[in-house]
Coordinates of C-alpha atoms in Angstrom, one line a residue:
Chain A
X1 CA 0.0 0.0 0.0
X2 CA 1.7 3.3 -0.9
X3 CA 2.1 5.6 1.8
X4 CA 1.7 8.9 -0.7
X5 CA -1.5 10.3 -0.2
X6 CA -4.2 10.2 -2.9
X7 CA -5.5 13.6 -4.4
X8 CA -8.8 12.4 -2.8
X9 CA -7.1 12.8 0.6
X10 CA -5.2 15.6 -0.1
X11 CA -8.5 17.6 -1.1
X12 CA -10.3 16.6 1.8
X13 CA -7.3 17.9 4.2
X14 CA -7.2 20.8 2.2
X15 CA -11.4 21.3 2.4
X16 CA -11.4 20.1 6.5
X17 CA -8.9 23.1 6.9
X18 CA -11.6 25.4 6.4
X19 CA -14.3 22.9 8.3
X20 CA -13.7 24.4 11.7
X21 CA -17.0 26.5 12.7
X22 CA -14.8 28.9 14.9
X23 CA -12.4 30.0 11.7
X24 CA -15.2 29.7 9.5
X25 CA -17.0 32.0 11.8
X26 CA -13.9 34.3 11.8
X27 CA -13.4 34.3 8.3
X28 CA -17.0 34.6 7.0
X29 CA -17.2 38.1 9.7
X30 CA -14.5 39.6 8.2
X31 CA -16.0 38.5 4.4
X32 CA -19.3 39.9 4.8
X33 CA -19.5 43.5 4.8
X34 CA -17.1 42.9 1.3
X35 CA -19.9 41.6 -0.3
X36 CA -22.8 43.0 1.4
X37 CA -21.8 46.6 0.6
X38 CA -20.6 46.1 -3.0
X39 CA -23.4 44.3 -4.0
X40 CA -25.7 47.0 -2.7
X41 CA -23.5 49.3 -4.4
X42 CA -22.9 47.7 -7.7
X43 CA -27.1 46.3 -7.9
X44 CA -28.1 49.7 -7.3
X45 CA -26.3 51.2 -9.2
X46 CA -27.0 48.2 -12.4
X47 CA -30.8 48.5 -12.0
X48 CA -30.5 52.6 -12.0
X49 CA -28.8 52.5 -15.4
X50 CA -30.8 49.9 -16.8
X51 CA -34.1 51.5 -15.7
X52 CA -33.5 55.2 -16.5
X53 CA -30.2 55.6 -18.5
X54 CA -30.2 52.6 -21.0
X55 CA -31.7 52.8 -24.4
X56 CA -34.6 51.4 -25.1
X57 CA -35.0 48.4 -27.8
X58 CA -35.8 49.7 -31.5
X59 CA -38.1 46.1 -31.1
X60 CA -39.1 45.3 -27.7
X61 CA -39.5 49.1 -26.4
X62 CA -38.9 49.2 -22.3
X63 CA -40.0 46.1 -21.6
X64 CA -35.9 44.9 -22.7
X65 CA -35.3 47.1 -18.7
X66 CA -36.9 43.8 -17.8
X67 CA -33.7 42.1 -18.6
X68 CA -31.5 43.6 -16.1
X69 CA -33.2 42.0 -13.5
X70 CA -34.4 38.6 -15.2
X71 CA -30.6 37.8 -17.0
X72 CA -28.6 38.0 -13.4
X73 CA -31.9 36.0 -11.6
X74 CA -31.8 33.0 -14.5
X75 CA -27.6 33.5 -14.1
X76 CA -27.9 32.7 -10.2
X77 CA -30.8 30.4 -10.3
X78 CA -28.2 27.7 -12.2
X79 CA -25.1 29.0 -10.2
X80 CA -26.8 28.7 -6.6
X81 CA -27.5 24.8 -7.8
X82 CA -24.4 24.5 -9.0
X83 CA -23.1 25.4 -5.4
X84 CA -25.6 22.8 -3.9
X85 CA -23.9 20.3 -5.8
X86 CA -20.6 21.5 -4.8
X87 CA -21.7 21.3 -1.5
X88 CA -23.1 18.0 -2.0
X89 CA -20.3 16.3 -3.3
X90 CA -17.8 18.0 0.0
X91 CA -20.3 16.1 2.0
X92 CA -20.7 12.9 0.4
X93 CA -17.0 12.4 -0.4
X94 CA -15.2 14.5 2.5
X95 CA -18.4 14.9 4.6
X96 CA -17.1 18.7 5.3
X97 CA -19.6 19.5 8.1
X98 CA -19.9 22.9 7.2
X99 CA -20.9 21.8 3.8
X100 CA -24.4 20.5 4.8
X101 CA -25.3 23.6 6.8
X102 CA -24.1 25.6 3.6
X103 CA -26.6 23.3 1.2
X104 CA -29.4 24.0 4.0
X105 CA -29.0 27.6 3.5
X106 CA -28.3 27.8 -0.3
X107 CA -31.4 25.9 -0.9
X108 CA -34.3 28.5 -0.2
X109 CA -32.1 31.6 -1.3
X110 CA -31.8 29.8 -5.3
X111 CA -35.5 29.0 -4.6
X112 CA -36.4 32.4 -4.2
X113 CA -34.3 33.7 -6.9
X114 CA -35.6 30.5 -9.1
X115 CA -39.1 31.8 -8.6
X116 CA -38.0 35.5 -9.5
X117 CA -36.5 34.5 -12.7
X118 CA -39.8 32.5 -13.5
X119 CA -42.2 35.6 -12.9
X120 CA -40.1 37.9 -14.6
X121 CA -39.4 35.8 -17.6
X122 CA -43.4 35.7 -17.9
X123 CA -43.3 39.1 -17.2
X124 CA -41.2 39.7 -19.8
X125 CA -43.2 37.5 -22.0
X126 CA -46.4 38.7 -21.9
X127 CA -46.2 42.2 -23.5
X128 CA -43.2 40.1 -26.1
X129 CA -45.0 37.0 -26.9
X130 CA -48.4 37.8 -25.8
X131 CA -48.3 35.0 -23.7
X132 CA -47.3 34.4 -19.5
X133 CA -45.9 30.9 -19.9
X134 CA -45.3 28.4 -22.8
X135 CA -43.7 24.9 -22.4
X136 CA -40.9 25.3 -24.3
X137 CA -37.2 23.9 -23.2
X138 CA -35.9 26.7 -21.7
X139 CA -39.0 27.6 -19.7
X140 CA -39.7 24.3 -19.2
X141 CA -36.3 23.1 -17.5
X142 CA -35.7 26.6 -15.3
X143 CA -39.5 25.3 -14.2
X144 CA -37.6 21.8 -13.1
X145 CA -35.3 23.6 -11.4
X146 CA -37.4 25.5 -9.3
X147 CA -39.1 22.0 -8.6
X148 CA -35.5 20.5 -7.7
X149 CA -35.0 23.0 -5.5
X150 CA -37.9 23.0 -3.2
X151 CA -37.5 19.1 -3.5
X152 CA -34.1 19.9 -1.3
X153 CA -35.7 21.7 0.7
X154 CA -38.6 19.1 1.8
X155 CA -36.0 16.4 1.4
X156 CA -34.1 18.2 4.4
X157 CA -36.6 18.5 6.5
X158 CA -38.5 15.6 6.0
X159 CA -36.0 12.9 8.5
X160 CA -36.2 12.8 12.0
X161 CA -32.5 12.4 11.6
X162 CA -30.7 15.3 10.1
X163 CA -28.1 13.8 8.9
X164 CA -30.4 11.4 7.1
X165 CA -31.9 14.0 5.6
X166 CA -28.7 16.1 4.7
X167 CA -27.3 12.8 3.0
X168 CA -30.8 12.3 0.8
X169 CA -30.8 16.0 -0.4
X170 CA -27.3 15.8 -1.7
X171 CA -28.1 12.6 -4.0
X172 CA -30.6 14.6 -5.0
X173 CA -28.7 17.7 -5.5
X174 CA -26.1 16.0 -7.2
X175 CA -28.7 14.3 -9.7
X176 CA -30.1 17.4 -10.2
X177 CA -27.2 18.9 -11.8
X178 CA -28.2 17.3 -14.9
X179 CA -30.9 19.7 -15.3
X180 CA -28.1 22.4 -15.9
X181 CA -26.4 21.4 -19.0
X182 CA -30.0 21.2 -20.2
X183 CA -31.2 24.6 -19.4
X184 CA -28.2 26.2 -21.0
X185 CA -28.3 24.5 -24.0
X186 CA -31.8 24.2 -24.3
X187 CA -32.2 26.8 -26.7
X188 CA -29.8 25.6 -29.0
X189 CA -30.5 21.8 -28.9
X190 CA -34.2 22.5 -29.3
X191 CA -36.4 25.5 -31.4
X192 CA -37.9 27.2 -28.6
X193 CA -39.7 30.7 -28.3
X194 CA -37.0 31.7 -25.5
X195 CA -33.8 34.1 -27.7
X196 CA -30.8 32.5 -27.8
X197 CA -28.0 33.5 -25.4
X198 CA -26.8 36.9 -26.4
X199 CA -23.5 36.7 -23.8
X200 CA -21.1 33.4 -24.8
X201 CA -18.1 32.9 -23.6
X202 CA -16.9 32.2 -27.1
X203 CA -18.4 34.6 -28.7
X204 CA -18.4 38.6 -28.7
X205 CA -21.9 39.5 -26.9
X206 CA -24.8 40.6 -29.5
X207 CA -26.0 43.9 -27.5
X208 CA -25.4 47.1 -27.0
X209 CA -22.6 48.1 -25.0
X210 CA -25.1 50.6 -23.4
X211 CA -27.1 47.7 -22.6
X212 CA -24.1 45.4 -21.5
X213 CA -22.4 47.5 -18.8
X214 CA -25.8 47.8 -16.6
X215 CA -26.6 44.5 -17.3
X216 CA -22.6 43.5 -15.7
X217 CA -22.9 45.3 -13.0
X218 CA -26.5 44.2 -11.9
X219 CA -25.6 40.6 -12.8
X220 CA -22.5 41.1 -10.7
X221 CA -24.2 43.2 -7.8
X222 CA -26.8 40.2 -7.5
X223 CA -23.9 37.7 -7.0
X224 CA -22.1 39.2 -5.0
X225 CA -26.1 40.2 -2.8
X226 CA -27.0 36.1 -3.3
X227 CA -23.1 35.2 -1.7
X228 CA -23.4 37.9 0.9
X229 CA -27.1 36.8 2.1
X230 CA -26.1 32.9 1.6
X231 CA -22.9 33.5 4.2
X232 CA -24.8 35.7 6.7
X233 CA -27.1 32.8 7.1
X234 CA -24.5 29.6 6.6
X235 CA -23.2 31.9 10.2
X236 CA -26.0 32.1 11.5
X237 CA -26.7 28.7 10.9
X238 CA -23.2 27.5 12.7
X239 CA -24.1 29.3 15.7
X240 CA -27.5 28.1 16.3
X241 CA -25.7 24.7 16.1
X242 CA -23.1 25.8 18.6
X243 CA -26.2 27.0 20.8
X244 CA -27.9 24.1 20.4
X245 CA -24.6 22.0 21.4
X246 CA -24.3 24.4 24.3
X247 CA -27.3 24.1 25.5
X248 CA -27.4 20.5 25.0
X249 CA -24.3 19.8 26.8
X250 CA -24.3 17.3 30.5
X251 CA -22.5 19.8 32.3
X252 CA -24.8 22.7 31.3
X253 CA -28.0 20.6 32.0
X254 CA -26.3 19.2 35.1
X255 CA -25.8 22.9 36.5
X256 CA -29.2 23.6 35.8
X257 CA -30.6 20.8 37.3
X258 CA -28.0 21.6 40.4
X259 CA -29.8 25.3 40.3
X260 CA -33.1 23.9 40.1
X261 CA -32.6 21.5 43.1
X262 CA -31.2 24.9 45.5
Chain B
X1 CA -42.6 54.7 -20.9
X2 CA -43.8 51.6 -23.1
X3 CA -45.3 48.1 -20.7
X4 CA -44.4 50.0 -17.3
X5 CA -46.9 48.0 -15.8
X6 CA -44.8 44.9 -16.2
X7 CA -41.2 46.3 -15.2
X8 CA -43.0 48.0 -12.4
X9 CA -43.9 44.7 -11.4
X10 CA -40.5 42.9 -12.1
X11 CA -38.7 45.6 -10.1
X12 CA -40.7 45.6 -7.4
X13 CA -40.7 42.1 -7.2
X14 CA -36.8 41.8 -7.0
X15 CA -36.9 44.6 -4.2
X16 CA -39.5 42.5 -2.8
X17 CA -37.6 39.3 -2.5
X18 CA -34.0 41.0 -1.8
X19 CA -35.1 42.8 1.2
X20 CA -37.4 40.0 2.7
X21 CA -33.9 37.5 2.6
X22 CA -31.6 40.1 3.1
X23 CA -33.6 41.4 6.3
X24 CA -34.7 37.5 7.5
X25 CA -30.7 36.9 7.4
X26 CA -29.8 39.9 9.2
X27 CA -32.3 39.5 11.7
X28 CA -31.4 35.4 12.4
X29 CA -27.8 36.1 12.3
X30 CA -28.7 39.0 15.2
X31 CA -30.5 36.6 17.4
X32 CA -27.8 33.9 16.8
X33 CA -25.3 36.1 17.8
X34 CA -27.1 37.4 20.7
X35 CA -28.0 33.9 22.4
X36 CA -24.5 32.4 22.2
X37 CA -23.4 35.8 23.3
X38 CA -25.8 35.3 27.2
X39 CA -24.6 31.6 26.5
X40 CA -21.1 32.2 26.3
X41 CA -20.4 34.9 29.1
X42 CA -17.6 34.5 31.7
X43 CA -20.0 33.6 34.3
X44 CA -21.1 30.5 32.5
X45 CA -17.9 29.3 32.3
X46 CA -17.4 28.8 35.7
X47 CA -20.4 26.2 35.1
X48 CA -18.3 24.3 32.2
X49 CA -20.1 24.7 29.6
X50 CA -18.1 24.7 26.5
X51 CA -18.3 25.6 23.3
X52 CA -18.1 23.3 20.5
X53 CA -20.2 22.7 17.6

């Protein structure tokens, strides 16, 4: 047997480095008003361009302003599961204890943003394709997601044992991911109503600069809000469990039952 | 202004759902902080109760 470790190990001494709930606690206190304020900022800023100072579309008129909150919700509702896997794979390989408190957290936030991208895009749809919904891929598969994710939610909470539950939701997380390859692609694999992506990584973007720069800095200002909101509550998260250890611990309930008994 | 109606409603929405989360978070980290805070003084130390997660 060799004595070298794997990469396997070597990754989960690297990720356990960062598992302690005290330096987590540390770090994540000194992270958080980084990304709190800047995403204020920078999402304030995005939304006040794109609703006032951006051209309008010579073809969809104002309702394109729509876009400036709908692109950065779609962006996040696929990032934010793409971080529930992450977070599901550190605990299933690793089991990083911080990992499943982090996929508890993440889980409601992409959720809500899910949702947000949902009623915008109809939002967006109505006045454009005189309709609120259609079941084409696109809208069809962001739809799934939204579904996966309140499936991780109930899956959670539905074990007497957390850690039970923890372990089901990260299957499910991580069979989940499937539905994001599919949602990207979906426009191009199949002929749906939805445009085609107008920012590629390949490719130069088909808008406006005028339209791109409030659109970067929204999109940016809303990850860096969804990070900032996702860590205040991963903290909070870590100390209810520390209060719940506390308070759960012999000597504590044997001093109280001491106090009791004077 | 052409469909204000419906970016009324989309902006309102995303204020809508940012400050709920943003103001739930703030508020349970507050609490959080403030139990483990009584929990954690001196004077329930000299009880032994430690802290660990």
């Amino acid at each position: 047997m060799s004595a070298t470790p794997t990469l396997v190990a070597r990754a989960g001494t690297f990720f356990h480095r960062y598992a302690n709930p005290g330096r987590f606690l540390k770090l994540g206190a000194r992270l958080q008003p980084w990304l709190t304020w800047p995403a204020l900022l920078l999402t304030l800023v995005g939304l006040g361009w794109g609703l006032f100072f951006s051209p309008a579309d010579w073809q969809q008129g104002d309702s394109v302003r729509i876009m400036y909150v709908h692109v950065p919700a779609a962006m996040l509702a696929s990032a934010g599961y793409a971080g529930l896997a992450v977070c599901a794979v550190l605990s299933l390989v690793w089991r990083h204890p911080l990992a499943d408190l982090a996929a508890v957290e993440i889980g409601p936030v992409g959720a809500c943003i899910t949702a947000l991208c949902l009623a915008t895009g109809s939002l967006w749809g109505k006045p454009m394709w005189g309709t609120w919904w259609v079941w084409d891929a696109r809208l069809t598969s962001v739809l799934v997601l939204f579904f996966l994710y309140l499936g991780h939610i109930a899956l959670i909470r539905a074990f007497d044992d957390p850690q039970r539950g923890y372990k089901a939701a990260a299957i499910l997380a991580l069979a989940g991911a499937v539905d994001l390859p599919i949602i990207k692609f979906s426009v191009q694999w199949w002929n749906t109503l939805h445009q085609p992506d107008s920012i590629t990584l390949t490719g130069a973007p088909t808008m406006s600069s005028s339209m791109l720069w409030p659109l970067a800095l929204s999109t940016l200002g809303f990850s860096l809000g969804f990070a900032a909101i996702v860590l205040a509550r991963t903290r909070a998260a870590v100390m209810e469990s520390r209060i719940r250890s506390l308070l759960s611990s012999p000597r504590r309930r044997a001093g109280n039952t001491s106090g009791d008994a004077a | 202004m052409t469909h204000l109606p419906y970016i009324v409603a989309s902006y309102g929405l995303a204020a809508i759902i940012a400050l709920t989360l943003s103001i739930g978070a703030a508020l349970r980290l507050k609490k959080a902080r403030m139990r483990l805070a009584v929990l954690e003084r001196p004077s329930d130390r000299t009880t032994g109760a430690t802290s660990s997660l």
